Amino acid sequence: MRRRLLATAAALLLIGGVAGSAAADAPAGQPTRPAAASAEVPSGVSAGVAVFDRQTGTFTEQLNTSTRFRSASVVKLLLALDYLWNRGPDYTVPAADRAWLEPMLRASDDDAASAYWSGHGGTAIITRMVGRLGLKDTAPPPTGYEGYWGYTALSARDTVTIYRYLLDSAPGPVRDFVMGNLRQSTRCASDRFDQHFGIAGAFEKPWAVKQGWSGSSYEKGTCGPPRTAAATRTASPAPAAAADVDLTRPALHSTGTVGAGDRSIVAVFTLHPVGTSYGKAYTDIGRLTRSLNVPGAARPAGWWYGTWSDHVNVRPGPGTGSAPMTQLPSGVEVLLGCQARGEVVNVPPYTNEWWAYLPQYNGWISNIYINSPDNKMPDVKDC
């Protein structure tokens, strides 16, 4: 099969790039290159970035570090710290509280955050934590939106401050509880969004992450085995403006630590043009994060390629005989490890017998859904 016109059109709409090309940080046919010296922000994206090297005590990346973004789920770090603040000296977390804290930190459970927010003072939580940690840009949600914890204002530099407190100043049990849960981040969030974008896709483990996403243009989450009736996601209302924090454009944030001993703290906050799909935002924050100079980071080997079509199934092997493990965000860019012949897949009028292995999913997708001019990608090795 030669170039697919349908795939090409979809790629231009969903990825905004050239079909068949590798990611911005890796020319086609070559493995990923070493980190760049400065952030490369995709066109149309607004970003705030900070990378702090704990070994040298210096920043290796700083871009709009004091700019305020709506936090989305990154604020759950502050909710967890507020809960733990006065639980000394042993900071024991009862099983009943672990039952909601762990899903909130690992799978970004919204119900847990909402329950804590409504039961412990709402905006007062943010006020307390600003004073305790000396945060400079963090502020409660704007007037009229006090019930929306995800509208808390947060900056890249304040996020670094939060992680530095956790790693260097917090009592040992607090550090171990929060960071231990962030190291167990699940690919599929509680709302079925694939949350292993940004840090989690750009670098090999060890890493620990707390991600955030918010956007009315983001389609329902498709992470995990397909369901016959997925729950409808309820989007928060988006006012035109609130002070200096944009509550309208789709947001996608990746924060956490990277490398042995949590060497680097990374905070990447992004806003995308109105109407941007989740797969496009996922791709763009991935490209931005991969461009960063992150000391101690190990980068995965492979080739980055765009995909096309909605709900592309990731399967345990190169065939359709086994049930899908998960489905990709629409049009997302993925890391390919190798390719092999498998079951012939037909998407009339096209056919393809080649399948690509996705090491970050430990699964396979048909090459028919990859933006490449040929059935077999000429630059990706055979399995």
mmCIF file of C-alpha atoms in Angstrom, residues 40-311:
data_model
loop_
_atom_site.group_PDB
_atom_site.id
_atom_site.type_symbol
_atom_site.label_atom_id
_atom_site.label_comp_id
_atom_site.label_asym_id
_atom_site.label_seq_id
_atom_site.Cartn_x
_atom_site.Cartn_y
_atom_site.Cartn_z
ATOM 1 C CA GLU A 40 11.033 24.358 21.940
ATOM 2 C CA VAL A 41 7.397 25.443 22.196
ATOM 3 C CA PRO A 42 5.116 24.175 19.399
ATOM 4 C CA SER A 43 3.327 26.791 17.309
ATOM 5 C CA GLY A 44 0.148 28.110 18.898
ATOM 6 C CA VAL A 45 1.018 26.819 22.381
ATOM 7 C CA SER A 46 1.535 29.090 25.403
ATOM 8 C CA ALA A 47 3.873 27.565 27.980
ATOM 9 C CA GLY A 48 5.416 28.066 31.385
ATOM 10 C CA VAL A 49 8.431 25.846 32.035
ATOM 11 C CA ALA A 50 10.898 25.303 34.854
ATOM 12 C CA VAL A 51 13.515 22.568 35.262
ATOM 13 C CA PHE A 52 15.511 22.569 38.507
ATOM 14 C CA ASP A 53 18.618 20.417 38.971
ATOM 15 C CA ARG A 54 18.697 19.447 42.652
ATOM 16 C CA GLN A 55 22.288 18.225 42.357
ATOM 17 C CA THR A 56 23.687 21.600 41.330
ATOM 18 C CA GLY A 57 20.949 23.775 42.822
ATOM 19 C CA THR A 58 20.393 25.556 39.502
ATOM 20 C CA PHE A 59 17.688 25.903 36.873
ATOM 21 C CA THR A 60 18.459 24.432 33.459
ATOM 22 C CA GLU A 61 15.232 25.695 31.884
ATOM 23 C CA GLN A 62 13.173 28.793 32.700
ATOM 24 C CA LEU A 63 10.368 30.069 30.493
ATOM 25 C CA ASN A 64 7.521 32.233 31.764
ATOM 26 C CA THR A 65 8.096 30.734 35.188
ATOM 27 C CA SER A 66 5.849 33.196 37.044
ATOM 28 C CA THR A 67 2.969 33.051 34.558
ATOM 29 C CA ARG A 68 -0.214 31.816 36.191
ATOM 30 C CA PHE A 69 -2.115 28.912 34.695
ATOM 31 C CA ARG A 70 -5.277 27.278 35.937
ATOM 32 C CA SER A 71 -3.906 24.310 37.800
ATOM 33 C CA ALA A 72 -6.340 21.603 36.736
ATOM 34 C CA SER A 73 -5.409 18.483 38.718
ATOM 35 C CA VAL A 74 -1.902 19.632 39.664
ATOM 36 C CA VAL A 75 -3.585 21.360 42.641
ATOM 37 C CA LYS A 76 -4.171 17.908 44.127
ATOM 38 C CA LEU A 77 -0.591 18.122 45.404
ATOM 39 C CA LEU A 78 -1.687 20.969 47.674
ATOM 40 C CA LEU A 79 -4.811 19.107 48.781
ATOM 41 C CA ALA A 80 -2.712 16.113 49.829
ATOM 42 C CA LEU A 81 -0.210 18.311 51.669
ATOM 43 C CA ASP A 82 -2.994 20.175 53.454
ATOM 44 C CA TYR A 83 -4.425 16.852 54.650
ATOM 45 C CA LEU A 84 -1.013 15.680 55.911
ATOM 46 C CA TRP A 85 0.131 18.977 57.435
ATOM 47 C CA ASN A 86 -0.992 18.496 61.041
ATOM 48 C CA ARG A 87 -0.869 14.709 61.286
ATOM 49 C CA GLY A 88 2.513 14.540 63.060
ATOM 50 C CA PRO A 89 4.551 13.250 64.621
ATOM 51 C CA ASP A 90 4.058 9.905 62.860
ATOM 52 C CA TYR A 91 1.850 11.169 59.986
ATOM 53 C CA THR A 92 -0.106 7.933 59.888
ATOM 54 C CA VAL A 93 -2.726 7.799 57.137
ATOM 55 C CA PRO A 94 -5.703 5.596 58.116
ATOM 56 C CA ALA A 95 -6.854 3.002 55.602
ATOM 57 C CA ALA A 96 -10.113 4.872 55.049
ATOM 58 C CA ASP A 97 -8.192 7.982 53.968
ATOM 59 C CA ARG A 98 -5.713 6.028 51.859
ATOM 60 C CA ALA A 99 -8.734 4.780 49.957
ATOM 61 C CA TRP A 100 -9.282 8.247 48.477
ATOM 62 C CA LEU A 101 -5.832 9.839 48.743
ATOM 63 C CA GLU A 102 -4.053 7.155 46.743
ATOM 64 C CA PRO A 103 -6.457 7.276 43.759
ATOM 65 C CA MET A 104 -6.333 11.084 43.854
ATOM 66 C CA LEU A 105 -2.535 11.100 43.545
ATOM 67 C CA ARG A 106 -2.059 8.056 41.312
ATOM 68 C CA ALA A 107 -5.118 8.172 39.045
ATOM 69 C CA SER A 108 -6.061 11.847 39.502
ATOM 70 C CA ASP A 109 -9.469 10.978 40.943
ATOM 71 C CA ASP A 110 -11.703 14.061 40.793
ATOM 72 C CA ASP A 111 -14.371 12.858 43.211
ATOM 73 C CA ALA A 112 -11.765 12.513 45.960
ATOM 74 C CA ALA A 113 -10.503 16.042 45.341
ATOM 75 C CA SER A 114 -14.016 17.481 45.301
ATOM 76 C CA ALA A 115 -14.931 15.786 48.571
ATOM 77 C CA TYR A 116 -11.828 17.114 50.329
ATOM 78 C CA TRP A 117 -12.305 20.583 48.850
ATOM 79 C CA SER A 118 -15.903 20.885 50.002
ATOM 80 C CA GLY A 119 -15.224 19.398 53.434
ATOM 81 C CA HIS A 120 -12.080 21.332 54.410
ATOM 82 C CA GLY A 121 -12.666 24.937 53.509
ATOM 83 C CA GLY A 122 -12.421 25.083 49.726
ATOM 84 C CA THR A 123 -10.432 28.183 48.832
ATOM 85 C CA ALA A 124 -9.084 28.341 52.414
ATOM 86 C CA ILE A 125 -7.001 25.258 51.574
ATOM 87 C CA ILE A 126 -5.102 27.267 48.972
ATOM 88 C CA THR A 127 -4.687 30.232 51.301
ATOM 89 C CA ARG A 128 -3.266 27.955 53.983
ATOM 90 C CA MET A 129 -0.798 26.280 51.651
ATOM 91 C CA VAL A 130 0.370 29.563 50.109
ATOM 92 C CA GLY A 131 1.370 30.756 53.556
ATOM 93 C CA ARG A 132 2.935 27.481 54.639
ATOM 94 C CA LEU A 133 5.101 27.057 51.534
ATOM 95 C CA GLY A 134 5.740 30.701 50.682
ATOM 96 C CA LEU A 135 4.220 30.403 47.206
ATOM 97 C CA LYS A 136 4.435 33.556 45.098
ATOM 98 C CA ASP A 137 1.906 33.131 42.295
ATOM 99 C CA THR A 138 -0.596 30.578 43.602
ATOM 100 C CA ALA A 139 -4.105 31.910 44.292
ATOM 101 C CA PRO A 140 -7.594 30.479 44.943
ATOM 102 C CA PRO A 141 -10.144 30.187 42.128
ATOM 103 C CA PRO A 142 -11.665 33.507 41.032
ATOM 104 C CA THR A 143 -14.849 34.992 42.470
ATOM 105 C CA GLY A 144 -17.862 33.062 41.271
ATOM 106 C CA TYR A 145 -15.864 29.866 40.776
ATOM 107 C CA GLU A 146 -14.866 29.096 44.339
ATOM 108 C CA GLY A 147 -16.146 25.531 44.027
ATOM 109 C CA TYR A 148 -13.833 24.680 41.137
ATOM 110 C CA TRP A 149 -10.533 23.543 42.630
ATOM 111 C CA GLY A 150 -9.092 23.146 39.120
ATOM 112 C CA TYR A 151 -9.308 26.926 38.627
ATOM 113 C CA THR A 152 -6.669 27.504 41.288
ATOM 114 C CA ALA A 153 -3.863 29.661 39.839
ATOM 115 C CA LEU A 154 -0.440 28.004 39.774
ATOM 116 C CA SER A 155 2.908 28.778 38.121
ATOM 117 C CA ALA A 156 5.919 26.727 37.066
ATOM 118 C CA ARG A 157 8.157 28.298 39.714
ATOM 119 C CA ASP A 158 5.629 27.667 42.492
ATOM 120 C CA THR A 159 5.383 24.055 41.364
ATOM 121 C CA VAL A 160 9.150 23.708 41.742
ATOM 122 C CA THR A 161 8.796 25.166 45.245
ATOM 123 C CA ILE A 162 6.153 22.549 46.107
ATOM 124 C CA TYR A 163 8.377 19.680 44.987
ATOM 125 C CA ARG A 164 11.429 21.148 46.711
ATOM 126 C CA TYR A 165 9.442 21.257 49.935
ATOM 127 C CA LEU A 166 8.365 17.645 49.461
ATOM 128 C CA LEU A 167 11.879 16.409 48.730
ATOM 129 C CA ASP A 168 14.014 18.577 50.989
ATOM 130 C CA SER A 169 11.898 19.884 53.878
ATOM 131 C CA ALA A 170 8.803 17.749 54.425
ATOM 132 C CA PRO A 171 8.792 15.146 57.223
ATOM 133 C CA GLY A 172 9.980 11.776 55.910
ATOM 134 C CA PRO A 173 6.572 10.064 56.104
ATOM 135 C CA VAL A 174 4.955 12.931 54.164
ATOM 136 C CA ARG A 175 7.638 12.810 51.473
ATOM 137 C CA ASP A 176 7.424 9.046 51.196
ATOM 138 C CA PHE A 177 3.634 8.983 51.024
ATOM 139 C CA VAL A 178 3.201 11.661 48.373
ATOM 140 C CA MET A 179 6.208 10.819 46.213
ATOM 141 C CA GLY A 180 5.566 7.095 46.573
ATOM 142 C CA ASN A 181 2.104 7.546 45.116
ATOM 143 C CA LEU A 182 3.318 9.801 42.307
ATOM 144 C CA ARG A 183 5.812 7.087 41.326
ATOM 145 C CA GLN A 184 2.819 4.768 40.891
ATOM 146 C CA SER A 185 0.967 7.034 38.474
ATOM 147 C CA THR A 186 -1.420 4.946 36.382
ATOM 148 C CA ARG A 187 -1.540 5.382 32.621
ATOM 149 C CA CYS A 188 -5.329 5.475 32.745
ATOM 150 C CA ALA A 189 -6.731 8.169 35.022
ATOM 151 C CA SER A 190 -9.994 7.698 36.880
ATOM 152 C CA ASP A 191 -11.835 9.539 34.096
ATOM 153 C CA ARG A 192 -10.234 7.257 31.479
ATOM 154 C CA PHE A 193 -7.878 9.896 30.091
ATOM 155 C CA ASP A 194 -4.409 8.638 29.155
ATOM 156 C CA GLN A 195 -2.276 10.681 31.559
ATOM 157 C CA HIS A 196 1.196 9.478 30.603
ATOM 158 C CA PHE A 197 1.992 12.496 28.458
ATOM 159 C CA GLY A 198 4.806 14.996 28.991
ATOM 160 C CA ILE A 199 7.327 13.710 31.547
ATOM 161 C CA ALA A 200 5.910 10.192 31.570
ATOM 162 C CA GLY A 201 6.337 9.826 27.799
ATOM 163 C CA ALA A 202 9.538 11.800 27.303
ATOM 164 C CA PHE A 203 11.735 10.005 29.834
ATOM 165 C CA GLU A 204 12.435 6.525 31.102
ATOM 166 C CA LYS A 205 11.764 5.717 34.736
ATOM 167 C CA PRO A 206 12.536 6.586 37.456
ATOM 168 C CA TRP A 207 10.085 9.437 37.421
ATOM 169 C CA ALA A 208 7.177 10.611 39.560
ATOM 170 C CA VAL A 209 4.375 12.709 38.072
ATOM 171 C CA LYS A 210 1.283 14.720 38.833
ATOM 172 C CA GLN A 211 -0.479 15.715 35.662
ATOM 173 C CA GLY A 212 -3.348 18.054 34.863
ATOM 174 C CA TRP A 213 -5.806 18.508 31.992
ATOM 175 C CA SER A 214 -8.825 20.688 31.369
ATOM 176 C CA GLY A 215 -10.601 21.528 28.130
ATOM 177 C CA SER A 216 -14.115 21.438 26.720
ATOM 178 C CA SER A 217 -12.695 20.348 23.332
ATOM 179 C CA TYR A 218 -11.110 17.226 24.824
ATOM 180 C CA GLU A 219 -13.108 14.185 23.778
ATOM 181 C CA LYS A 220 -14.058 11.558 26.343
ATOM 182 C CA GLY A 221 -11.200 9.467 27.695
ATOM 183 C CA THR A 222 -10.506 6.192 25.883
ATOM 184 C CA CYS A 223 -7.765 4.740 28.084
ATOM 185 C CA GLY A 224 -8.196 1.113 29.070
ATOM 186 C CA PRO A 225 -10.222 -1.662 27.439
ATOM 187 C CA PRO A 226 -13.048 -0.288 25.249
ATOM 188 C CA ARG A 227 -16.430 -0.020 26.932
ATOM 189 C CA THR A 228 -19.819 -0.378 25.336
ATOM 190 C CA ALA A 229 -21.110 2.687 27.182
ATOM 191 C CA ALA A 230 -18.522 5.113 28.454
ATOM 192 C CA ALA A 231 -19.516 7.608 31.079
ATOM 193 C CA THR A 232 -20.064 11.145 29.863
ATOM 194 C CA ARG A 233 -17.485 13.610 31.097
ATOM 195 C CA THR A 234 -18.864 16.785 32.620
ATOM 196 C CA ALA A 235 -16.850 19.856 31.696
ATOM 197 C CA SER A 236 -16.549 22.812 34.054
ATOM 198 C CA PRO A 237 -17.962 26.097 32.745
ATOM 199 C CA ALA A 238 -15.329 28.326 31.200
ATOM 200 C CA PRO A 239 -15.709 32.084 31.778
ATOM 201 C CA ALA A 240 -14.163 34.420 29.249
ATOM 202 C CA ALA A 241 -11.546 35.692 31.674
ATOM 203 C CA ALA A 242 -10.692 35.847 35.356
ATOM 204 C CA ALA A 243 -7.943 38.191 36.472
ATOM 205 C CA ASP A 244 -4.712 37.106 34.718
ATOM 206 C CA VAL A 245 -5.549 33.384 34.535
ATOM 207 C CA ASP A 246 -6.861 31.962 31.252
ATOM 208 C CA LEU A 247 -9.815 29.693 31.993
ATOM 209 C CA THR A 248 -10.834 29.207 28.370
ATOM 210 C CA ARG A 249 -8.094 27.580 26.311
ATOM 211 C CA PRO A 250 -7.512 23.822 26.693
ATOM 212 C CA ALA A 251 -4.848 23.133 29.326
ATOM 213 C CA LEU A 252 -2.411 20.250 29.654
ATOM 214 C CA HIS A 253 0.259 20.192 32.384
ATOM 215 C CA SER A 254 3.013 17.766 33.334
ATOM 216 C CA THR A 255 4.889 18.093 36.626
ATOM 217 C CA GLY A 256 7.120 15.887 38.726
ATOM 218 C CA THR A 257 10.640 14.582 39.153
ATOM 219 C CA VAL A 258 13.001 12.746 36.832
ATOM 220 C CA GLY A 259 16.120 10.667 37.389
ATOM 221 C CA ALA A 260 17.740 8.704 40.173
ATOM 222 C CA GLY A 261 17.275 10.349 43.537
ATOM 223 C CA ASP A 262 14.665 12.705 42.015
ATOM 224 C CA ARG A 263 17.550 14.701 40.548
ATOM 225 C CA SER A 264 15.480 17.067 38.401
ATOM 226 C CA ILE A 265 12.185 18.784 39.176
ATOM 227 C CA VAL A 266 10.203 19.466 35.991
ATOM 228 C CA ALA A 267 7.152 21.705 35.607
ATOM 229 C CA VAL A 268 5.558 22.137 32.169
ATOM 230 C CA PHE A 269 2.309 24.111 31.921
ATOM 231 C CA THR A 270 0.632 24.539 28.521
ATOM 232 C CA LEU A 271 -2.406 26.212 26.972
ATOM 233 C CA HIS A 272 -3.569 25.300 23.468
ATOM 234 C CA PRO A 273 -5.741 27.012 20.854
ATOM 235 C CA VAL A 274 -9.483 26.786 21.430
ATOM 236 C CA GLY A 275 -10.830 23.615 19.849
ATOM 237 C CA THR A 276 -7.587 21.625 20.159
ATOM 238 C CA SER A 277 -8.142 17.885 20.521
ATOM 239 C CA TYR A 278 -6.663 15.904 23.384
ATOM 240 C CA GLY A 279 -4.424 13.938 21.029
ATOM 241 C CA LYS A 280 -2.994 17.141 19.523
ATOM 242 C CA ALA A 281 -2.353 18.699 22.944
ATOM 243 C CA TYR A 282 -0.831 15.390 24.141
ATOM 244 C CA THR A 283 1.506 15.425 21.127
ATOM 245 C CA ASP A 284 2.525 19.056 21.580
ATOM 246 C CA ILE A 285 3.341 18.833 25.286
ATOM 247 C CA GLY A 286 5.315 15.687 24.479
ATOM 248 C CA ARG A 287 7.416 17.496 21.890
ATOM 249 C CA LEU A 288 7.989 20.414 24.249
ATOM 250 C CA THR A 289 8.995 18.176 27.153
ATOM 251 C CA ARG A 290 11.380 16.127 25.015
ATOM 252 C CA SER A 291 13.167 19.321 23.994
ATOM 253 C CA LEU A 292 14.100 20.219 27.578
ATOM 254 C CA ASN A 293 17.501 19.959 29.223
ATOM 255 C CA VAL A 294 16.694 17.651 32.149
ATOM 256 C CA PRO A 295 19.797 16.502 34.072
ATOM 257 C CA GLY A 296 19.709 12.847 35.043
ATOM 258 C CA ALA A 297 17.009 11.974 32.532
ATOM 259 C CA ALA A 298 17.163 8.831 30.390
ATOM 260 C CA ARG A 299 15.379 9.083 27.064
ATOM 261 C CA PRO A 300 13.580 6.121 25.503
ATOM 262 C CA ALA A 301 14.958 4.586 22.308
ATOM 263 C CA GLY A 302 12.751 4.442 19.264
ATOM 264 C CA TRP A 303 11.030 6.514 16.595
ATOM 265 C CA TRP A 304 8.184 8.999 17.119
ATOM 266 C CA TYR A 305 5.369 8.829 14.576
ATOM 267 C CA GLY A 306 1.933 10.357 14.303
ATOM 268 C CA THR A 307 -1.224 8.280 14.073
ATOM 269 C CA TRP A 308 -4.593 8.903 12.482
ATOM 270 C CA SER A 309 -8.181 7.782 13.125
ATOM 271 C CA ASP A 310 -10.225 7.717 16.315
ATOM 272 C CA HIS A 311 -9.984 4.974 18.939
#
